[in-house]
Tab-separated table of N, CA, C and O in Angstrom:
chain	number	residue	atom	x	y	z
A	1	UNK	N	-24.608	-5.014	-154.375
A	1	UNK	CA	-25.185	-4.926	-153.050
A	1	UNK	C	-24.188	-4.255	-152.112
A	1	UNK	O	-22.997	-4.447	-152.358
A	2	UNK	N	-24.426	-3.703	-151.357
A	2	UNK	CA	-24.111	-3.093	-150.126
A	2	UNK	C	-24.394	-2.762	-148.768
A	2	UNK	O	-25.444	-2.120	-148.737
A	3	UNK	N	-23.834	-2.949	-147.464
A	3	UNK	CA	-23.970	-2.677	-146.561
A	3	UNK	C	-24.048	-1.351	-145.757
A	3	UNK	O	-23.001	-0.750	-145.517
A	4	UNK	N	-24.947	-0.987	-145.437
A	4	UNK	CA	-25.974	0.132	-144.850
A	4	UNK	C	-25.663	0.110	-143.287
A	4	UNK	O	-26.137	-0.766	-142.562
A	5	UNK	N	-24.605	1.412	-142.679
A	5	UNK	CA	-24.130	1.337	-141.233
A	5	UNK	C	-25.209	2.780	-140.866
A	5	UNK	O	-25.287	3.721	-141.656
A	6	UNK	N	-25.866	2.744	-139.748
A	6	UNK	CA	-26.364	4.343	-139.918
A	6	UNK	C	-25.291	4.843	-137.848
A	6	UNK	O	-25.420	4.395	-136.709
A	7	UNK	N	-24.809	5.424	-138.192
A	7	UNK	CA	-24.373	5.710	-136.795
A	7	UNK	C	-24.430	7.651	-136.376
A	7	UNK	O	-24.826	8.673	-136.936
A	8	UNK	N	-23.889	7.346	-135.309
A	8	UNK	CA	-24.351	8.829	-134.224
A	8	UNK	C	-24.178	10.454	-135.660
A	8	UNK	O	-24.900	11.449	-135.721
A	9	UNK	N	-22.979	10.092	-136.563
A	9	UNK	CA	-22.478	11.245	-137.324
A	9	UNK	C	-23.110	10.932	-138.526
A	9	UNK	O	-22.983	11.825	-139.363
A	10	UNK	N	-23.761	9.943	-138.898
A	10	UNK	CA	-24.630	9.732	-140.431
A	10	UNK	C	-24.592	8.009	-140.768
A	10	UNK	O	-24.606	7.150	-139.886
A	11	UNK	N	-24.555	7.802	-141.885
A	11	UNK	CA	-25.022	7.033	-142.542
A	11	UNK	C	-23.421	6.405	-143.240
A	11	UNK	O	-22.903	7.300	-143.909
A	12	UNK	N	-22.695	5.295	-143.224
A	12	UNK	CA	-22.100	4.468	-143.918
A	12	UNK	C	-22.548	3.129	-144.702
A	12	UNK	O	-22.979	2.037	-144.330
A	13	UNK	N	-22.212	3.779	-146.121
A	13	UNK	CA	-22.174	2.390	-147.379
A	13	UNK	C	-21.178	1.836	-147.612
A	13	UNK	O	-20.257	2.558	-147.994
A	14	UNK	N	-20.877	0.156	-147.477
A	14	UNK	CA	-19.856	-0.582	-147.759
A	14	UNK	C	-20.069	-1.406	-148.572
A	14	UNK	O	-20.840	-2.318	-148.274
A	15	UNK	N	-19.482	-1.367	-149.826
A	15	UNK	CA	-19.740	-2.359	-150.796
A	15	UNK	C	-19.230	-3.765	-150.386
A	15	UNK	O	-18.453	-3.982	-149.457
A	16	UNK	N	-19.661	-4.490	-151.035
A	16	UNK	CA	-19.396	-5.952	-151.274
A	16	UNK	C	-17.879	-5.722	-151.724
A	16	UNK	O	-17.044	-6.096	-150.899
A	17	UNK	N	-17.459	-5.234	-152.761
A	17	UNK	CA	-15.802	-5.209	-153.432
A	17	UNK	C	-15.281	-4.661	-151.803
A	17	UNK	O	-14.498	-5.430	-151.244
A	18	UNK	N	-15.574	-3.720	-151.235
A	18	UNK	CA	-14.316	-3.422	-150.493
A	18	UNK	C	-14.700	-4.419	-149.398
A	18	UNK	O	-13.593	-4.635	-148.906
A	19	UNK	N	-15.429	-5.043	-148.817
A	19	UNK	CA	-15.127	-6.270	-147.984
A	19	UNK	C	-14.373	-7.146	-148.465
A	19	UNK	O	-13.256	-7.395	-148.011
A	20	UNK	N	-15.088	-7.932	-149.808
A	20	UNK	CA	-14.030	-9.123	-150.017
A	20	UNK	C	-12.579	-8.755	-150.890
A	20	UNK	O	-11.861	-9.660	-151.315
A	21	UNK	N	-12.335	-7.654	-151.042
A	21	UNK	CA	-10.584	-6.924	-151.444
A	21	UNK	C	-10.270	-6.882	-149.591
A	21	UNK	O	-9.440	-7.787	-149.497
A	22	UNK	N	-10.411	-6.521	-148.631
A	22	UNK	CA	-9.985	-6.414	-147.351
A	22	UNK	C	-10.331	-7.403	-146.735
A	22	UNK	O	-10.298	-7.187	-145.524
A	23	UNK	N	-10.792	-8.840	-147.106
A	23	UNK	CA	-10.997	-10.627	-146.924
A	23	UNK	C	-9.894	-10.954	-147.660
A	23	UNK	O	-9.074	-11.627	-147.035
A	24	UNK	N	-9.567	-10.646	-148.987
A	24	UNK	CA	-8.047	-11.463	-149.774
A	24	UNK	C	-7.130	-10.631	-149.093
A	24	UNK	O	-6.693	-11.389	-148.228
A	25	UNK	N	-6.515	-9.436	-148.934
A	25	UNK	CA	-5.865	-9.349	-148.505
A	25	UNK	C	-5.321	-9.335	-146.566
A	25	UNK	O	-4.226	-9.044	-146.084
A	26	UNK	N	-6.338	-9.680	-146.024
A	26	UNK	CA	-5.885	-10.721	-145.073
A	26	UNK	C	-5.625	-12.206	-145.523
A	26	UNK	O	-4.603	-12.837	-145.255
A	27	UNK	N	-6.274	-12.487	-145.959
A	27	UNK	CA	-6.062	-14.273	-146.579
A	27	UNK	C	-4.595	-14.145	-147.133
A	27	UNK	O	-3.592	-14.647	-146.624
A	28	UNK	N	-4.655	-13.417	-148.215
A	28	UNK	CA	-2.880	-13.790	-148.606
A	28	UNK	C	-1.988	-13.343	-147.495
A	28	UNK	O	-0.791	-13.487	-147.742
A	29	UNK	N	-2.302	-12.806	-146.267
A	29	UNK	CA	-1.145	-12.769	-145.450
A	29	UNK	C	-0.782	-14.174	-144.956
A	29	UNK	O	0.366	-14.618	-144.986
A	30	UNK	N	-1.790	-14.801	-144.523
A	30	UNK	CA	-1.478	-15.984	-143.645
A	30	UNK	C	-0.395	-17.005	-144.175
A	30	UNK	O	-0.031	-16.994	-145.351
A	31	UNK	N	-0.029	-17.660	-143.477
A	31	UNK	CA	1.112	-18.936	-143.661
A	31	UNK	C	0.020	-20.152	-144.428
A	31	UNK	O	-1.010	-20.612	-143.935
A	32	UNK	N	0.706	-20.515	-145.938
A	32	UNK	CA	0.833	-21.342	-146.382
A	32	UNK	C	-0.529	-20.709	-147.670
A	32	UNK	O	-1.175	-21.473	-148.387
A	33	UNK	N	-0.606	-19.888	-147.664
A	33	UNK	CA	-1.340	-19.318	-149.110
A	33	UNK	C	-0.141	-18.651	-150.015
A	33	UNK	O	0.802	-17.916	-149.724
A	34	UNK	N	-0.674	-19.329	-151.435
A	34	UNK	CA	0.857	-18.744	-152.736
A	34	UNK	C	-0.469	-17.768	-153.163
A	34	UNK	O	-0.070	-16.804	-153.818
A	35	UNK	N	-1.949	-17.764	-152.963
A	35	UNK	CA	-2.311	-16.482	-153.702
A	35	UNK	C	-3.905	-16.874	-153.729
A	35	UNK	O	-4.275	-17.835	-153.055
A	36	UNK	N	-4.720	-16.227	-154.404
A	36	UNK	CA	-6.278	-16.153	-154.532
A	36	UNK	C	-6.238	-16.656	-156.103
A	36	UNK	O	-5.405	-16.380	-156.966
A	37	UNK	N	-7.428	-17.497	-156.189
A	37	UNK	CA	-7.722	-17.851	-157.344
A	37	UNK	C	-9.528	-17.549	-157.620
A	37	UNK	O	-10.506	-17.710	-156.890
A	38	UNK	N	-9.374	-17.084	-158.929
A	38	UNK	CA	-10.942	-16.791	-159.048
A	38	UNK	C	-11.743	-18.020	-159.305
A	38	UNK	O	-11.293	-19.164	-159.374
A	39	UNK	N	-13.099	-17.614	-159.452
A	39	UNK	CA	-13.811	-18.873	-159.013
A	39	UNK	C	-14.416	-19.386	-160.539
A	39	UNK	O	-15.083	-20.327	-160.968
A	40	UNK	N	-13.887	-18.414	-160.962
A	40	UNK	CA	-14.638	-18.317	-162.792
A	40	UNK	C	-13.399	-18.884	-164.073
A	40	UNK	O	-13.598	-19.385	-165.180
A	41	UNK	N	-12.229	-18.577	-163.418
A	41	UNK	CA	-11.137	-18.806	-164.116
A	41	UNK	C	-10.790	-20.350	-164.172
A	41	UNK	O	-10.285	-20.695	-165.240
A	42	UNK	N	-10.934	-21.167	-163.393
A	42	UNK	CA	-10.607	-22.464	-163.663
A	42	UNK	C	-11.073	-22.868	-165.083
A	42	UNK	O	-12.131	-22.570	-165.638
A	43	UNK	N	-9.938	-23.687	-165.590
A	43	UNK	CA	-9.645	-24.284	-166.520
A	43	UNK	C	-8.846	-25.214	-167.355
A	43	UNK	O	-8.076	-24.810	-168.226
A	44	UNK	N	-9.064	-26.629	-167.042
A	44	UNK	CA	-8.166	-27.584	-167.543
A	44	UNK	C	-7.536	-27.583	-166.506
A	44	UNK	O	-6.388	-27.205	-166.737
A	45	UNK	N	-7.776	-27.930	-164.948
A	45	UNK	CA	-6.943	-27.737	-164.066
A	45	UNK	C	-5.980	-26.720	-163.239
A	45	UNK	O	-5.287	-26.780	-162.224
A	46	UNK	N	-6.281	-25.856	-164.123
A	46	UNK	CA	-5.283	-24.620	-164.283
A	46	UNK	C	-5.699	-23.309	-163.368
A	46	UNK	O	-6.406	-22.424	-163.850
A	47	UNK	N	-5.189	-23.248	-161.955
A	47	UNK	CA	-5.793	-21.852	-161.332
A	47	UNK	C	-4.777	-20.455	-161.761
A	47	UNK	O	-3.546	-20.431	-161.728
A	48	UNK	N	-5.588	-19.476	-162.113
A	48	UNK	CA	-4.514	-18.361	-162.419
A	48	UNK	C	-4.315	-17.575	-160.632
A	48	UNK	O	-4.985	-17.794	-159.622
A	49	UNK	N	-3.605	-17.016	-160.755
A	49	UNK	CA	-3.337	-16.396	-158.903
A	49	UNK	C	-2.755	-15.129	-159.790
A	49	UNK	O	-1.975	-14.863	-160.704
A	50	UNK	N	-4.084	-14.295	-158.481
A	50	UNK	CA	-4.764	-13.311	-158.701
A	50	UNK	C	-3.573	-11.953	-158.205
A	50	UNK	O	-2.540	-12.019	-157.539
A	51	UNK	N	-4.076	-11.101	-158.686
A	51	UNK	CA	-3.076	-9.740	-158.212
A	51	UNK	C	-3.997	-8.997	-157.647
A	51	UNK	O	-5.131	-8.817	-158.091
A	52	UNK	N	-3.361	-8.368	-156.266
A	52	UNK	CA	-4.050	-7.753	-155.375
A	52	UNK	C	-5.411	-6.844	-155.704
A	52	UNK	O	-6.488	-6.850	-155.107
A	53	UNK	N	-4.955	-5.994	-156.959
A	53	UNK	CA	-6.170	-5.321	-157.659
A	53	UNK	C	-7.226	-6.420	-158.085
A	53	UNK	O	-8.364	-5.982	-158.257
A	54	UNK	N	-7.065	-7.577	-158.255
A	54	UNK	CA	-8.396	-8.419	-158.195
A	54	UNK	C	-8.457	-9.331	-157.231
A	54	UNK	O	-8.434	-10.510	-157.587
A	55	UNK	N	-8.539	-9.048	-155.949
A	55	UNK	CA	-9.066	-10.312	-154.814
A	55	UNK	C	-9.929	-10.005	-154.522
A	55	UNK	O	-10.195	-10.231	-153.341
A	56	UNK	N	-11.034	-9.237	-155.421
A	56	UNK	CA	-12.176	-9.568	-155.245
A	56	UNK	C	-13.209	-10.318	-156.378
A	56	UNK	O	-14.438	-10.280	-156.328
A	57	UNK	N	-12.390	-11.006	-157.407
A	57	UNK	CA	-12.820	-12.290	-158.086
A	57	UNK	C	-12.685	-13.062	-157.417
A	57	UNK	O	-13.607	-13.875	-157.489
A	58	UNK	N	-11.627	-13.405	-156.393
A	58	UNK	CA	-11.658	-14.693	-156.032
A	58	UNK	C	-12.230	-14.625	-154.248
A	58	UNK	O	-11.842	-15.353	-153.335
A	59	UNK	N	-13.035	-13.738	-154.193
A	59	UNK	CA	-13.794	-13.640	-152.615
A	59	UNK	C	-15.500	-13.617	-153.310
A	59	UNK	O	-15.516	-12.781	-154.213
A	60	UNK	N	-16.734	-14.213	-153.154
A	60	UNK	CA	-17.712	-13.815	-152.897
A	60	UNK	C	-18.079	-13.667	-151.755
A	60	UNK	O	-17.700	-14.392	-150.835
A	61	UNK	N	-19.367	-12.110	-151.552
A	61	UNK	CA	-20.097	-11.631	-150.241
A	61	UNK	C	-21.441	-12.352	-150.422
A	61	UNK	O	-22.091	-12.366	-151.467
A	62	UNK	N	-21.680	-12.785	-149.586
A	62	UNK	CA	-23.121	-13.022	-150.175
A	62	UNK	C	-24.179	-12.490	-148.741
A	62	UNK	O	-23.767	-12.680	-147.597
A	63	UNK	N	-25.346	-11.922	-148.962
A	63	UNK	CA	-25.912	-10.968	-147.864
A	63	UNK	C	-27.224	-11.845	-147.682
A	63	UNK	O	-27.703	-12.091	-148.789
A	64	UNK	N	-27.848	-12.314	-146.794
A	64	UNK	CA	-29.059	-12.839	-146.554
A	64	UNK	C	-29.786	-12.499	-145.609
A	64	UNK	O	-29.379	-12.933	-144.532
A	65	UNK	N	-31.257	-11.535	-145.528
A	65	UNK	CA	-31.140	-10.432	-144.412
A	65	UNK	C	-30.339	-9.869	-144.055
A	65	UNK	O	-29.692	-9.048	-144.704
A	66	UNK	N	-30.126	-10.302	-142.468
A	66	UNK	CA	-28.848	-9.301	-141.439
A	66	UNK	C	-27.877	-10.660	-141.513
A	66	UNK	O	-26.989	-10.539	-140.669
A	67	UNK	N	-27.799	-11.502	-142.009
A	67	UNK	CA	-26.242	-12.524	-142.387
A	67	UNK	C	-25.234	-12.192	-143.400
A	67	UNK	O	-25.553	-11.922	-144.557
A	68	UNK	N	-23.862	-12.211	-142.928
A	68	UNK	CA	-23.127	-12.456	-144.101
A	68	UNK	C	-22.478	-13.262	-144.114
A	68	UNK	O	-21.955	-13.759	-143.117
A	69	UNK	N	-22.279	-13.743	-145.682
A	69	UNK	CA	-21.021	-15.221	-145.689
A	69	UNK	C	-20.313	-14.509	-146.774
A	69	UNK	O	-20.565	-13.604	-147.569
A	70	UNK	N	-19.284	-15.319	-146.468
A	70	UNK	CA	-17.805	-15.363	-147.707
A	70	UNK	C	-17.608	-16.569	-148.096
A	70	UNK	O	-17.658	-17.476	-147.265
A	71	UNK	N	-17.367	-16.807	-149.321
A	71	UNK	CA	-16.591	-17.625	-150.177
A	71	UNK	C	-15.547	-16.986	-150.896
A	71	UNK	O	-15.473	-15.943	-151.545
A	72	UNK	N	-14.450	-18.260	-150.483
A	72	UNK	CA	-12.829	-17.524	-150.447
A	72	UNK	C	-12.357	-18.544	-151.084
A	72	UNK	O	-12.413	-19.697	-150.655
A	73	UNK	N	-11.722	-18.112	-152.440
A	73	UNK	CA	-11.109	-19.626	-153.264
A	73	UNK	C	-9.947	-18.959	-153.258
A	73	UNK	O	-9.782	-17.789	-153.606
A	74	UNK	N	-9.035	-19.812	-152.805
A	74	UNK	CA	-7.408	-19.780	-152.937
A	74	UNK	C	-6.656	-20.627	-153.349
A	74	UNK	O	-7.183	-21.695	-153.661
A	75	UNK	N	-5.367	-20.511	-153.488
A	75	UNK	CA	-4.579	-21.242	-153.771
A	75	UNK	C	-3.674	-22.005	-152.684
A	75	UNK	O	-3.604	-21.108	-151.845
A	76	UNK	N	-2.973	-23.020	-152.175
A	76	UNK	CA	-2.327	-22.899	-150.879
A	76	UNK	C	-0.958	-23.766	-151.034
A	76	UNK	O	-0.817	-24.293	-152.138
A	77	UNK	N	-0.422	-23.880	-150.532
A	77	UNK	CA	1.330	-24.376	-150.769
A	77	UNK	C	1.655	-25.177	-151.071
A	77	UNK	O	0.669	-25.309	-151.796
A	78	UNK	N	2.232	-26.082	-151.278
A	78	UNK	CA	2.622	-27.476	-151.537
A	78	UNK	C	3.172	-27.936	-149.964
A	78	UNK	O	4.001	-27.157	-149.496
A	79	UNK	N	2.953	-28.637	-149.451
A	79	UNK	CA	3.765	-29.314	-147.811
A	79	UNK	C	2.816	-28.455	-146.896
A	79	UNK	O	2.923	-29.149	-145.885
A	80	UNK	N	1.986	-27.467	-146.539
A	80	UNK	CA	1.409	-27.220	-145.859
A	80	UNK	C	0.027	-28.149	-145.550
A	80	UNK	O	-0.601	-28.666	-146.474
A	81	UNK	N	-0.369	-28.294	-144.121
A	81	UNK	CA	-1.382	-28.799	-144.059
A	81	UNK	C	-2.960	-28.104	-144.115
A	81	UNK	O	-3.382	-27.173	-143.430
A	82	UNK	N	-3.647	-28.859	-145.134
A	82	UNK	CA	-4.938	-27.710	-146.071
A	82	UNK	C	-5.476	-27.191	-144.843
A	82	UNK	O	-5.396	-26.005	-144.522
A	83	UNK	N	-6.222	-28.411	-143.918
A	83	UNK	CA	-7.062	-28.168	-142.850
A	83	UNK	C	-6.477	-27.032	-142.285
A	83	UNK	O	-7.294	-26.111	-142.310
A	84	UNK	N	-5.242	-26.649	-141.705
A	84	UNK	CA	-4.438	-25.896	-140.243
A	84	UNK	C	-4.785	-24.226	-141.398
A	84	UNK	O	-5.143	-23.181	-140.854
A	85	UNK	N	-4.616	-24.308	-142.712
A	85	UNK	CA	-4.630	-23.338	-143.689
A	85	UNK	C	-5.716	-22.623	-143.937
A	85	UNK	O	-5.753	-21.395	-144.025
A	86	UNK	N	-6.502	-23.275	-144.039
A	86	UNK	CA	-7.934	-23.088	-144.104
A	86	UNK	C	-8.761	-22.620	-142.999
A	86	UNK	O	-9.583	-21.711	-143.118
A	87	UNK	N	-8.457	-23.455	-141.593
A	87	UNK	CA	-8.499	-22.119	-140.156
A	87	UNK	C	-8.088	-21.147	-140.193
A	87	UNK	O	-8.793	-20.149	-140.047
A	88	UNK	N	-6.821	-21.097	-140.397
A	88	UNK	CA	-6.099	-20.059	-140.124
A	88	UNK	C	-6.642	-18.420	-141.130
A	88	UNK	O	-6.616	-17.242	-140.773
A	89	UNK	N	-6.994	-18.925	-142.166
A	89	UNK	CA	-7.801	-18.156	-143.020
A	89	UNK	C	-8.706	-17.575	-142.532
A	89	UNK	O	-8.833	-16.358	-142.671
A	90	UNK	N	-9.820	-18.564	-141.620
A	90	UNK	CA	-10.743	-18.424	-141.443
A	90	UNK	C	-11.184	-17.322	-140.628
A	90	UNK	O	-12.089	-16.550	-140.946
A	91	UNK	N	-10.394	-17.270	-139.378
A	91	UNK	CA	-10.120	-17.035	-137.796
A	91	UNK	C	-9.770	-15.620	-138.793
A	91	UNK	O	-10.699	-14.816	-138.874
A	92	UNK	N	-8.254	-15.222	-139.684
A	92	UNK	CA	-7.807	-14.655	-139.867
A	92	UNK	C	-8.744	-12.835	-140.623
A	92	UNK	O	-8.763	-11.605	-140.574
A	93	UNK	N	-9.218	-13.832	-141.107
A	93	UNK	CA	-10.154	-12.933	-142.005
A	93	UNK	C	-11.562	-12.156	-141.123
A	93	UNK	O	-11.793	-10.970	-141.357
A	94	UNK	N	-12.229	-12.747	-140.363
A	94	UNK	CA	-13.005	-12.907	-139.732
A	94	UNK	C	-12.959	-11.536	-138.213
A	94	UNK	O	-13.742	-10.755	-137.673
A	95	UNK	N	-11.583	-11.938	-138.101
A	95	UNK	CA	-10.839	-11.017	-136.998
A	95	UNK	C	-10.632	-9.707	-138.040
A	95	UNK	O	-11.260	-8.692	-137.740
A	96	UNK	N	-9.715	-9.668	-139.352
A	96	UNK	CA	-9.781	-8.075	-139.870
A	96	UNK	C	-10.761	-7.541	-139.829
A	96	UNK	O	-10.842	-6.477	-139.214
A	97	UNK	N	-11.965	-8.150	-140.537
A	97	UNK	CA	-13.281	-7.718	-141.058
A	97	UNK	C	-14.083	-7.258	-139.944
A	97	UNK	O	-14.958	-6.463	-140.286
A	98	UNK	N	-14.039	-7.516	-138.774
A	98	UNK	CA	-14.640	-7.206	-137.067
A	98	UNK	C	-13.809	-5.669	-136.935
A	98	UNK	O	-14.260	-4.524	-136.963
A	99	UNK	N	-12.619	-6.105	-136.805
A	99	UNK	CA	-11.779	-4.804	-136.354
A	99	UNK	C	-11.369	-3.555	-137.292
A	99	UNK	O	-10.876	-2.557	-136.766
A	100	UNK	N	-11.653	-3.645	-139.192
A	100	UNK	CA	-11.532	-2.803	-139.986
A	100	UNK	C	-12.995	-1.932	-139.836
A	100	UNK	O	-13.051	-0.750	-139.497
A	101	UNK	N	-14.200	-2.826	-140.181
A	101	UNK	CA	-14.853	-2.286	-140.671
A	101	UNK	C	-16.357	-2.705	-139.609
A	101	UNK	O	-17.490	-2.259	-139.791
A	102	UNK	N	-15.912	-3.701	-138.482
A	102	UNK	CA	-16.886	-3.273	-137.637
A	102	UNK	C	-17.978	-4.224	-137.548
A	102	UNK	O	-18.813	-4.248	-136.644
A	103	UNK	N	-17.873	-5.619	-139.322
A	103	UNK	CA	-19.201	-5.803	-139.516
A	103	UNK	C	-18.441	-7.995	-138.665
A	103	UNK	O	-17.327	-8.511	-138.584
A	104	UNK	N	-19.933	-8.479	-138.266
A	104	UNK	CA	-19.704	-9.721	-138.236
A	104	UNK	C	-19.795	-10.317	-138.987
A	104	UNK	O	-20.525	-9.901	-139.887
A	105	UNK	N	-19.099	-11.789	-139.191
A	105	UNK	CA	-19.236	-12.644	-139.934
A	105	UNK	C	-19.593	-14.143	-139.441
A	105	UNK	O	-19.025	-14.871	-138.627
A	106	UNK	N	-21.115	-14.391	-140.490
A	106	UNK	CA	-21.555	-15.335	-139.893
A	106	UNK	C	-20.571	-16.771	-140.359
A	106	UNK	O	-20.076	-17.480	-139.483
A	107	UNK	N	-20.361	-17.095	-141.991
A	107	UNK	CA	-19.275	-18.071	-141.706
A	107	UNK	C	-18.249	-17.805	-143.086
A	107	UNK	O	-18.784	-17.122	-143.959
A	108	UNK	N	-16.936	-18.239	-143.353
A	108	UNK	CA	-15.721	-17.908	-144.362
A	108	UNK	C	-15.965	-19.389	-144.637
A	108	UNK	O	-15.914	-20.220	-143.731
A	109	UNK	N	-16.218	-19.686	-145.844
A	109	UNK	CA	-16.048	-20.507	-146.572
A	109	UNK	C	-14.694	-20.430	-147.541
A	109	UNK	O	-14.371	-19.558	-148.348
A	110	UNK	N	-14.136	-21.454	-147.227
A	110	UNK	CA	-12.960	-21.720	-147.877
A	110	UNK	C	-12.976	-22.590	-149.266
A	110	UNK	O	-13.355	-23.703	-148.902
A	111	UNK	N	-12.776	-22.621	-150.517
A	111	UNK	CA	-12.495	-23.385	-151.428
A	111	UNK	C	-11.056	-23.176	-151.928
A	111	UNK	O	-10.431	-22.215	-152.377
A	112	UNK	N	-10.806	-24.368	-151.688
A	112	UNK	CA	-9.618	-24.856	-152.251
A	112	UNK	C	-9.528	-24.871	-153.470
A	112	UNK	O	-10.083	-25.854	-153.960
A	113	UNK	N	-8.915	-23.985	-154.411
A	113	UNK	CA	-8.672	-24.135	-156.243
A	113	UNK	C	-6.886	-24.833	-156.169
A	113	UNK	O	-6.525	-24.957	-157.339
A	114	UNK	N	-6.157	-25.127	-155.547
A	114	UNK	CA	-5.064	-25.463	-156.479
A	114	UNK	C	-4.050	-25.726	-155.257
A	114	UNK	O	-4.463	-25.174	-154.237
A	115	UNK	N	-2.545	-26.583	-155.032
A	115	UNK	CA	-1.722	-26.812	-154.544
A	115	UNK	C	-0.451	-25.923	-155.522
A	115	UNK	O	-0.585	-26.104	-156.732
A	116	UNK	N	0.263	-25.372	-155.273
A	116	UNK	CA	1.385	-24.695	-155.902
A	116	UNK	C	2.619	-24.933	-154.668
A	116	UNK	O	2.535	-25.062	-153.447
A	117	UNK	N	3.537	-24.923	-155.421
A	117	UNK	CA	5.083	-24.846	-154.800
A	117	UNK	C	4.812	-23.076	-154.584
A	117	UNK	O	4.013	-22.531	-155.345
A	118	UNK	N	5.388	-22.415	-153.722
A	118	UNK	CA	5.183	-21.081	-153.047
A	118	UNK	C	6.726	-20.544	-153.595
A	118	UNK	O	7.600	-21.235	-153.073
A	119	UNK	N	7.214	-19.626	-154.396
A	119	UNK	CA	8.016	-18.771	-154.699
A	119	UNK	C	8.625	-17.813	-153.423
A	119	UNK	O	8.030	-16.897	-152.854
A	120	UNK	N	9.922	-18.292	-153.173
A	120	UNK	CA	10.352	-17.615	-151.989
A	120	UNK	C	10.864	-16.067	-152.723
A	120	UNK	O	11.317	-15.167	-152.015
């Protein structure tokens, strides 16, 4: 699926991959994320954390009419607080995606896959 912009000079298509690849990589900027975890990979407890060329396993777009949502599974720090993490995501992502590419977002769903100690 894709998003259909028609403006003054033509017509823009935005896929689903390049929204939620430009959703993880705001998300892994923020304070207190060690990385993206896909939503398919869990196993035995075990989240793998994702490399930039795939943060878009661990983002779904999902399009309903003129709505869009995200689901964003990450990973997040050990000693950070989830809730303050999980705003901050939220707000974070929400704000690129307005100012990259223009489009709103109705809500960022956050799932939590895993607590990790963060590699300085």
């Amino acid at each position: 699926m894709s998003i259909e912009l028609n403006t003054n000079d033509g017509q823009v298509t935005i896929t689903n991959e390049v929204i939620s690849t430009i959703a993880g990589g705001a998300a892994v900027e923020c304070y207190g994320i060690v990385g993206m975890a896909s939503k398919s990979q869990i196993r035995d407890g075990l989240a793998e954390i994702l490399r930039k060329e795939n943060f878009s396993k661990g983002v779904i777009v999902r399009q309903e009419e003129d709505h869009l949502y995200i689901d964003m599974y990450i990973i997040v720090s050990y000693g950070t607080k989830i809730s303050e993490v999980a705003h901050n995501v939220q707000s974070q992502v929400k704000y690129t995606l307005s100012k990259s590419l223009g489009l709103e977002i109705d809500s960022v769903n956050i799932y939590i896959q895993g607590v990790r100690v963060a590699k300085d």
